[in-house]
XYZ file of C-alpha atoms in Angstrom:
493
model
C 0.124 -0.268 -15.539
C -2.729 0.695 -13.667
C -3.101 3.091 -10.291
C -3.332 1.672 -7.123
C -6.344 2.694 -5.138
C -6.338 3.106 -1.256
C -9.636 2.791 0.305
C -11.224 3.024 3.024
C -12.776 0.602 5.984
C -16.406 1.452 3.900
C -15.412 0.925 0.758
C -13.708 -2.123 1.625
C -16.725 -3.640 2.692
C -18.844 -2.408 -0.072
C -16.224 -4.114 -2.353
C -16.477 -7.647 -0.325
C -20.869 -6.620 -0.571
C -20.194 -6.249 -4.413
C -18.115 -9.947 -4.652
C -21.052 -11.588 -2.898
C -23.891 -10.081 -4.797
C -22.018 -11.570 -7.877
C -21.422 -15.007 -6.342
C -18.380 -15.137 -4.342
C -18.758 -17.390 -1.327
C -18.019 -14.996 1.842
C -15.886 -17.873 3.237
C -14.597 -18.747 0.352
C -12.772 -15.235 0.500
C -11.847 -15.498 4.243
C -9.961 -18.946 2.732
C -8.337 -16.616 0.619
C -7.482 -13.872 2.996
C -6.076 -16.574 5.641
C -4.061 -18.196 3.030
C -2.361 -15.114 2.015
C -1.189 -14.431 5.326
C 0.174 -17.588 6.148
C 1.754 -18.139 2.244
C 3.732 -14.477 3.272
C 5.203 -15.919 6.397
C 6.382 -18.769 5.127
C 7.983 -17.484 2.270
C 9.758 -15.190 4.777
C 10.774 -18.147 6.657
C 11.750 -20.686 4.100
C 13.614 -23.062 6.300
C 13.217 -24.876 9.424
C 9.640 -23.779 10.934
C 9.701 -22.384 14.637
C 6.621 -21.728 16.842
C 3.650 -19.753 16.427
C 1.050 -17.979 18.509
C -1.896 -16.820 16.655
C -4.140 -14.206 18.939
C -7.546 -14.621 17.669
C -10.543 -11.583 17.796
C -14.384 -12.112 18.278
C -14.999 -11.381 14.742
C -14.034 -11.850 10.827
C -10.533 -10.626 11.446
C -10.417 -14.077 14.112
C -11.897 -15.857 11.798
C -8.937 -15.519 9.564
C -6.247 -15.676 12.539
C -8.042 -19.325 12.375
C -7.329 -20.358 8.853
C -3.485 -19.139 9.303
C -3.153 -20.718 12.215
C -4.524 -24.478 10.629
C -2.567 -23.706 7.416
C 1.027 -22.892 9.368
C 0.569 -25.849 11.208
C -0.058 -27.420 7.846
C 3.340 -26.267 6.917
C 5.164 -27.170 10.038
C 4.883 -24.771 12.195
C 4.217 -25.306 16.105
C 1.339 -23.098 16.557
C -1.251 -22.304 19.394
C -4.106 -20.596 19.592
C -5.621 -17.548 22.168
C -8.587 -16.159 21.388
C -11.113 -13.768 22.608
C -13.669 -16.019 23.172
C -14.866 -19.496 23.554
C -14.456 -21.338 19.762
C -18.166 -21.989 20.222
C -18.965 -18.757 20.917
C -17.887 -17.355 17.087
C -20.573 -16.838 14.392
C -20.964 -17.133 10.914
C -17.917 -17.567 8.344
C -15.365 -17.264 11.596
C -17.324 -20.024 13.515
C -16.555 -22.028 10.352
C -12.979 -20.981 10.425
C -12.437 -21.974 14.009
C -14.060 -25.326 13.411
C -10.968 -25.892 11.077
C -8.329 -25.370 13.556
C -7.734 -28.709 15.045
C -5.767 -27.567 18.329
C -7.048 -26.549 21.514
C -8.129 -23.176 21.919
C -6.953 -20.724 25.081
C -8.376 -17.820 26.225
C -6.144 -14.782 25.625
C -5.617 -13.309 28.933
C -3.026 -11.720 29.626
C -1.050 -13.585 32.462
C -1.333 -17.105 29.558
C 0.054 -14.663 26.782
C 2.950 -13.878 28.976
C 3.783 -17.321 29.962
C 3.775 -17.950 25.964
C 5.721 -15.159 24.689
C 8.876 -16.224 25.272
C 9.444 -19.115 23.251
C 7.232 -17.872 19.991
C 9.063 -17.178 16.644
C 6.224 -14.842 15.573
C 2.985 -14.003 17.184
C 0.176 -13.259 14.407
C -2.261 -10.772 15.246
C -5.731 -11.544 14.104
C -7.636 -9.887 16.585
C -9.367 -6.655 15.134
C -9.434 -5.819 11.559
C -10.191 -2.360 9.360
C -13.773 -2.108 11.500
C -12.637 -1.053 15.024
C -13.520 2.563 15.800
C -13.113 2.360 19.940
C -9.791 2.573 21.948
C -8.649 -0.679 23.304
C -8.532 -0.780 26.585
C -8.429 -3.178 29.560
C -7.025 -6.780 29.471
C -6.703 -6.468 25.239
C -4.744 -3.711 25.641
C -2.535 -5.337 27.789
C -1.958 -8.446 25.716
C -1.269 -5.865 23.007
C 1.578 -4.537 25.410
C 2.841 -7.617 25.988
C 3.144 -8.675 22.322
C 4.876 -5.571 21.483
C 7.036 -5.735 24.122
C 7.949 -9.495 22.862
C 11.158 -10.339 20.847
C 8.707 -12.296 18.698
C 8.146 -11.317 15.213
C 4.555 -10.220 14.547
C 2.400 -10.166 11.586
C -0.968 -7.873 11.870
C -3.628 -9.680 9.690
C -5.135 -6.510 7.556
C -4.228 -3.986 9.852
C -2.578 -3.960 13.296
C -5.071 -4.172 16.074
C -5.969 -0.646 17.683
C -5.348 1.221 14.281
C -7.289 3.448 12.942
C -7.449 2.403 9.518
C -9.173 5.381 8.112
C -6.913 7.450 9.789
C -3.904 5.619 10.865
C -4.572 7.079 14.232
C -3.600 4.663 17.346
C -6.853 3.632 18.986
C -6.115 3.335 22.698
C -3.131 0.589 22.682
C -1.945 -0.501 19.077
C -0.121 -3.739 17.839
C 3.332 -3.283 16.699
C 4.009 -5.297 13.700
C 7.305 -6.187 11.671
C 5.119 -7.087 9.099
C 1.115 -6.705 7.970
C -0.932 -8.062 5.503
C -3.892 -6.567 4.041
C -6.390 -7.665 1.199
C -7.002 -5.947 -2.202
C -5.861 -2.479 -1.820
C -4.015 -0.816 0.702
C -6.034 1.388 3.599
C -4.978 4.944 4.310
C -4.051 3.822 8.146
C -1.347 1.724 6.122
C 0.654 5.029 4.369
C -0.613 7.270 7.209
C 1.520 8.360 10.719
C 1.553 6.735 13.068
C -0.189 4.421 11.617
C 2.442 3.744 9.025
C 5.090 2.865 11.576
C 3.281 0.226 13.160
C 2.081 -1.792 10.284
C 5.948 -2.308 9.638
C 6.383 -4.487 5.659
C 3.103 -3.860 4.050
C 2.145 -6.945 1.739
C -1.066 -5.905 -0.566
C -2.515 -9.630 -1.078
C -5.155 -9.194 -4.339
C -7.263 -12.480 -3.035
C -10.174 -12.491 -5.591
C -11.160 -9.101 -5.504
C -10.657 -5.829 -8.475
C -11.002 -3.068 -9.468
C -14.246 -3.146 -10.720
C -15.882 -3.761 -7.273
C -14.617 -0.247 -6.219
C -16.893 2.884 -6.288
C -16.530 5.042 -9.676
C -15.860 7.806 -7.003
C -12.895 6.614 -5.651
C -10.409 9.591 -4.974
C -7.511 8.624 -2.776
C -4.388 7.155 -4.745
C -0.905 5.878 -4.373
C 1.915 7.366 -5.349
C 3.840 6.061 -7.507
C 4.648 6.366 -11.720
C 1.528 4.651 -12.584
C -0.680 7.611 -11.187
C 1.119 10.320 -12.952
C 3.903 8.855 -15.937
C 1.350 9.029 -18.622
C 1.758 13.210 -17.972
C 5.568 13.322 -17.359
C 7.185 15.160 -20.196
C 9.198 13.581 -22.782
C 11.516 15.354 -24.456
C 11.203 14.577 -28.552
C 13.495 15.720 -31.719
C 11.521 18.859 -32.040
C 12.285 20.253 -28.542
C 14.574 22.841 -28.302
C 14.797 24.711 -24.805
C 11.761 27.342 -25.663
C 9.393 24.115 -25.762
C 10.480 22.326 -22.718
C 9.478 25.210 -20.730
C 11.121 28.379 -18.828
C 10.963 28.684 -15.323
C 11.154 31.344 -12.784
C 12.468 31.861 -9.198
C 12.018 34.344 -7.260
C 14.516 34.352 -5.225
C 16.217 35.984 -2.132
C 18.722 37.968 -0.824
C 18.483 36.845 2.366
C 18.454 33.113 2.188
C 19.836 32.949 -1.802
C 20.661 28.670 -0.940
C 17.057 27.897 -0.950
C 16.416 29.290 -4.557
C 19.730 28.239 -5.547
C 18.231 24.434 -4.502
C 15.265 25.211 -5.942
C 16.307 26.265 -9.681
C 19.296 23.518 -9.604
C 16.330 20.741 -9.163
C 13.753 22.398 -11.607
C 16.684 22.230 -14.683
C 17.776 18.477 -13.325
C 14.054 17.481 -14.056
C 14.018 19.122 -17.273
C 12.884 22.538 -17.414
C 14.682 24.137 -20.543
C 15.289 27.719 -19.306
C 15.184 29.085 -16.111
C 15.241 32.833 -14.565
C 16.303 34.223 -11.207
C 14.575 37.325 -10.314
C 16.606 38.429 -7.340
C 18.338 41.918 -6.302
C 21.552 42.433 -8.244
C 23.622 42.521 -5.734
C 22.333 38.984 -5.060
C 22.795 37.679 -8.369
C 26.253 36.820 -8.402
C 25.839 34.436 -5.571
C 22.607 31.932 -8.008
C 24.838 32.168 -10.999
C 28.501 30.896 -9.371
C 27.552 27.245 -9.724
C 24.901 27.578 -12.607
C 26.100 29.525 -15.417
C 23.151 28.408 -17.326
C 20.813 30.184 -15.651
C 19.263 33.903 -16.931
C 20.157 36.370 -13.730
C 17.447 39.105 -13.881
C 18.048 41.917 -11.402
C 14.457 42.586 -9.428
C 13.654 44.181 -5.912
C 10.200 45.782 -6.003
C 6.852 44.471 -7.349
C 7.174 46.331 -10.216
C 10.427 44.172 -11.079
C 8.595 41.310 -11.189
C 5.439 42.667 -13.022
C 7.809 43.671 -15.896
C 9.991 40.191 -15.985
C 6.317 38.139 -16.130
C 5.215 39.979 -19.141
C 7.750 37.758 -20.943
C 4.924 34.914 -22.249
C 7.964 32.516 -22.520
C 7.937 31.952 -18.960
C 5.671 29.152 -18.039
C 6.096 28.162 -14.124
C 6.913 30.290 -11.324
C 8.842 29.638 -7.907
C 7.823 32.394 -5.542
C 8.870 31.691 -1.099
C 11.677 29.597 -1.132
C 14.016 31.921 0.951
C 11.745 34.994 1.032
C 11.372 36.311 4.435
C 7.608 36.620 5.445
C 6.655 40.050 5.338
C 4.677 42.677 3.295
C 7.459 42.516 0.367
C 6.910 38.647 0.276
C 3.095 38.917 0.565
C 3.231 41.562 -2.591
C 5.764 39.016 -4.497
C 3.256 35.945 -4.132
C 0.373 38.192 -5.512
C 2.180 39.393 -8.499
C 3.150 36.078 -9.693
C -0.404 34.877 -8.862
C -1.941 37.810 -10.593
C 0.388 36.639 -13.489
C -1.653 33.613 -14.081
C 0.923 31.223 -14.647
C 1.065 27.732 -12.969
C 2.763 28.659 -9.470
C 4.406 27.062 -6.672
C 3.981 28.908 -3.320
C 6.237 27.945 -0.535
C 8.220 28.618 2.224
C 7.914 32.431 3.398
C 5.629 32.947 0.543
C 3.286 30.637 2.467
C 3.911 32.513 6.121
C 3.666 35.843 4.842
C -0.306 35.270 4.900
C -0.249 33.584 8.241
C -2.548 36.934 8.855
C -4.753 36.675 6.013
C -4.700 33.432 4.318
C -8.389 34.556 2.436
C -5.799 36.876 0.487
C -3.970 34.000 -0.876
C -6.313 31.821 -1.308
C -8.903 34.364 -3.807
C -6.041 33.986 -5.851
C -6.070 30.277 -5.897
C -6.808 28.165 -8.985
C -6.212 24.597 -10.240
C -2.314 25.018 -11.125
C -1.593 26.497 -8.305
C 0.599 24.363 -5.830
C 0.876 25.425 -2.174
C 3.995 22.764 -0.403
C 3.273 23.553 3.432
C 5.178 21.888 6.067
C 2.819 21.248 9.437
C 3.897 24.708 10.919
C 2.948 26.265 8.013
C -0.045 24.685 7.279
C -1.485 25.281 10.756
C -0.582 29.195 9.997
C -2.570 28.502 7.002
C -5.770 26.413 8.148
C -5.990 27.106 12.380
C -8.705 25.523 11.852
C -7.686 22.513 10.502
C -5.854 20.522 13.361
C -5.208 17.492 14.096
C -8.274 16.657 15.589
C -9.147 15.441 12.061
C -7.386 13.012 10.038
C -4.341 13.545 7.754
C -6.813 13.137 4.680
C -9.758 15.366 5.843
C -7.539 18.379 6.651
C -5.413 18.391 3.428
C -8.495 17.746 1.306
C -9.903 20.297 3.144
C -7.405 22.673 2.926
C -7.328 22.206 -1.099
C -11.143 22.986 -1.490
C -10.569 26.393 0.514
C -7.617 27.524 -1.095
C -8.937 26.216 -4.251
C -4.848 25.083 -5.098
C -3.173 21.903 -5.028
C -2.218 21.059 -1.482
C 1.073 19.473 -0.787
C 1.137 18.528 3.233
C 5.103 17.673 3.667
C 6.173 15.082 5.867
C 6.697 11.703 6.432
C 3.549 10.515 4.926
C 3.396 13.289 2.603
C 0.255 14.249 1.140
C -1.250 15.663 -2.127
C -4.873 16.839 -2.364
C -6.462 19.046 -5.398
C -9.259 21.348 -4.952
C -11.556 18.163 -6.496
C -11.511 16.153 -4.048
C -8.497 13.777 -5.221
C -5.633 12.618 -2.757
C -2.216 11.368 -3.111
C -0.641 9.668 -0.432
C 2.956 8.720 -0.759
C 3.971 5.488 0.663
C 7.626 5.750 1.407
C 10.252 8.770 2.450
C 13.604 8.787 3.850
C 14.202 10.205 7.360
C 17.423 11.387 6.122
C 15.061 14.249 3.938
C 14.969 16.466 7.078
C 17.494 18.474 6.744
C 17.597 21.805 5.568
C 17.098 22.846 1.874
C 15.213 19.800 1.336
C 11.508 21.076 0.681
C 13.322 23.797 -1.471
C 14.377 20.829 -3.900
C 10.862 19.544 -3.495
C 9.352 23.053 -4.702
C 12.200 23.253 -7.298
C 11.090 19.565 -8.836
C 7.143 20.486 -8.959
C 8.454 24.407 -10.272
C 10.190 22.622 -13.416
C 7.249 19.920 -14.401
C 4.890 22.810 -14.137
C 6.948 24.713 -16.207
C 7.084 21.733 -19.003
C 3.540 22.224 -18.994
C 2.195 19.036 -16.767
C -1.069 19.547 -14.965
C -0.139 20.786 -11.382
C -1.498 17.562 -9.699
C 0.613 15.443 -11.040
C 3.133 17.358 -11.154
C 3.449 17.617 -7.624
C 2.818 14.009 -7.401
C 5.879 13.307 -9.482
C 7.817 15.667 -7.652
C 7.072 14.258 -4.376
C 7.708 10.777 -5.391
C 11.337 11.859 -7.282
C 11.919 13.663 -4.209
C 11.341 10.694 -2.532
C 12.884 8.462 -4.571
C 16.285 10.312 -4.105
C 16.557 10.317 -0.174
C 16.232 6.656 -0.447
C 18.703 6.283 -3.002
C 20.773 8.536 -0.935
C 20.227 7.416 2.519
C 22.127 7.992 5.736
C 24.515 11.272 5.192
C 22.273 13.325 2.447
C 22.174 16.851 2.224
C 19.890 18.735 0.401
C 22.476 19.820 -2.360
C 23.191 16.365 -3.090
C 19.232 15.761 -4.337
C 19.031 16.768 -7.949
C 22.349 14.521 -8.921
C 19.831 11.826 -8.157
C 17.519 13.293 -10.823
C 19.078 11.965 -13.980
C 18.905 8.609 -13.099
C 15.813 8.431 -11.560
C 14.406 10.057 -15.446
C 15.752 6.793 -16.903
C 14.396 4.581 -14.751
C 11.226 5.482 -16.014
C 11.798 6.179 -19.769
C 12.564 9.868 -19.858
């Protein structure tokens, strides 16, 4: 089981350079891409064939729109064709792919696209691939609006049209598809908002292109087991609860629930001991539903200097409920100063809204920082979204020298060397409150079992994940580490 790589419009290109320097025929591979395509939708229609309309670009990506559009006809389908340009007009591999197509040809303006509409099972969207870096505009963009306001089904061939596929950023007017298809690896405009929404299914189609064809660079990954299993604990005969790790939260006497989440989730994933350093008045409160946690009574930094001189304790919990002030700032140093792999979130994160250089001096390679966007814009002002998703969280993770955990929908994971994370799939149903304290609770016990802090907040991102989809409609954040058990024997813990 091997990674999957996500890469960009560049190194997709250098890969399809690579293929022909070793041989592979250039339309040979646009055969390949085309057939894909039109393979997925009919094995999503697997009866009785309806109509077709395939909207055909000026370039590559209408070059394939071609080749599905001769091989669904192939099939059965009724299909016609609009493109964006006379058929004798294309160049190249696409003029050779619109040779193919038998049918007439119409221009894709937008009064004949509306007068077609109508009476199309799917509309295919060939029109710009992974190169386009200009808004849309004029009569495309209007075709675009038509087709999305359609009750067709579409398909986007590699990415929707007017998608930023670095970026996922919508370029002027951008396709809407129920489905897309996209060759060899997956870009980040695919697992990136709001990109993400409008490329609808994702189907990765290999075509005859690997792994070896990519840069030995690469550094932007999907999440999922395959990236970070290999690390994931495993508890053996040996292990008693010293070895699997002890964990500590710091937690809160003004909002005790989010520590309370947070320790709940770090046992469920299989820390062996875990700590509460709260006030004592708090105490009472973290141990009513978890008797089988140690309740250590703490309220000034000196508290928490003595309880970390205990070398036992391996991973540390420090903002989940803390208000952000001085006391919090002070709490988040001492556990940093501690030098123990350390997750930093919530009001641990705010309380430096002022002076993030004083968190960030502390930083080092096992230290996680979960921001949501709020509190990663207190963090990096700097850092908006001006740039993409990728450039500010990788960013972010050089300057703070930590592991940077962006929360969202299209959560993402960079570490001060340059390697990103994206994951592909959330539930909505995961904002609600609590939730991120789960999340900080998950990475808090895999730190504390000793795996490196990357992939440790990789695998608590995707179990976090992985539980809100389980869940679904209805989940609150206490119900999240019940899921934890089952998700650990799914993959062979």
């Amino acid at each position: 089981m091997s990674r999957q790589a996500i890469v960009t419009a560049a190194e997709m290109r250098a890969a399809e350079q690579a293929a022909f320097a070793r041989g592979k025929d250039s339309f040979a591979l646009m055969q390949e891409a085309g057939a894909a395509v039109a393979a997925a939708i009919d094995d999503t229609h697997p009866g009785a064939k309806g109509t077709a309309l395939v909207l055909c670009g000026p370039g590559n990506n209408g070059g394939d729109g071609f080749i599905v559009a001769t091989l669904l006809q192939q099939a059965g389908w009724q299909v016609q064709v609009a493109a964006l340009r006379a058929r004798t007009a294309y160049h190249g591999d696409a003029a050779r792919a619109a040779a193919l197509w038998p049918g007439e040809v119409i221009a894709a303006d937008p009064a004949k696209i509306a007068s077609l509409l109508p009476s199309q099972t799917i509309v295919v969207d060939a029109l710009f691939g992974i190169g386009l870096d200009r808004p849309l505009e004029g009569d495309v963009a209007a075709v675009i609006e038509l087709v999305n306001r359609a009750d067709a089904e579409v398909w986007a061939v590699d990415v929707p049209s007017g998608i930023d596929a670095d970026g996922g950023r919508v370029l002027g007017s951008a396709i809407r598809a129920d489905h897309s298809v996209t060759f060899g690896w997956p870009k980040p405009g695919h697992l990136l908002l709001p990109g993400k929404e409008y490329a609808g299914r994702l189907i990765v189609a290999p075509i005859d292109l690997d792994a070896s064809l990519l840069p030995s660079n690469l550094d932007t990954w999907v999440n999922a087991p395959a990236a970070w299993l290999h690390a994931l604990p495993r508890p053996g005969a040996l292990d008693h609860k010293y070895s699997r790790g002890h964990a500590l939260v710091i937690g809160s006497s003004d909002m005790p629930g989010a520590g309370r989440l947070a320790s709940l989730a770090a046992r469920r994933i299989g820390a062996g001991m875990l700590s509460v350093a709260a006030p004592a008045a708090t105490l009472p409160l973290y141990m009513a539903d978890q008797p089988g946690i140690i309740a250590r009574p703490a309220s000034r930094p000196e508290d928490y200097v003595e309880i970390l001189m205990d070398r036992r304790i391996t991973g540390v919990l420090v903002g989940s409920g803390l208000v952000p002030d001085a006391a919090a700032r002070e709490a988040v140093l001492t556990a940093l100063a501690a030098g123990r792999p350390t997750v930093v979130d919530g009001g641990g994160l705010t309380a430096f809204a002022d002076r993030p250089a004083d968190l960030f001096t502390l930083g080092r390679s096992d230290v996680v920082l979960t921001p949501h966007e709020g509190e990663f814009a207190r963090l990096f002002p700097d850092l908006g979204p001006d740039k993409d998703r990728l450039t500010r969280v990788r960013l972010a993770a050089a300057r703070s020298r930590s592991v940077v955990v962006l929360k969202g929908a299209d959560t993402v994971l960079a570490a001060p060397d340059g390697q990103v994370i994206i994951n592909p799939a959330a539930s909505p149903y995961l904002a609600t409150a609590g939730s991120g304290d789960v999340l900080a609770g998950l990475i808090l016990g895999l730190l504390a079992q000793g795996m490196p802090a990357p992939q440790a907040a990789a695998a608590g991102i995707w179990c976090h994940a992985q539980a809100g989809l389980n869940l679904g409609a209805g989940l609150i954040a206490e119900d999240l580490a019940g899921q934890i058990p089952g998700l650990l024997r799914t993959l062979g813990r």
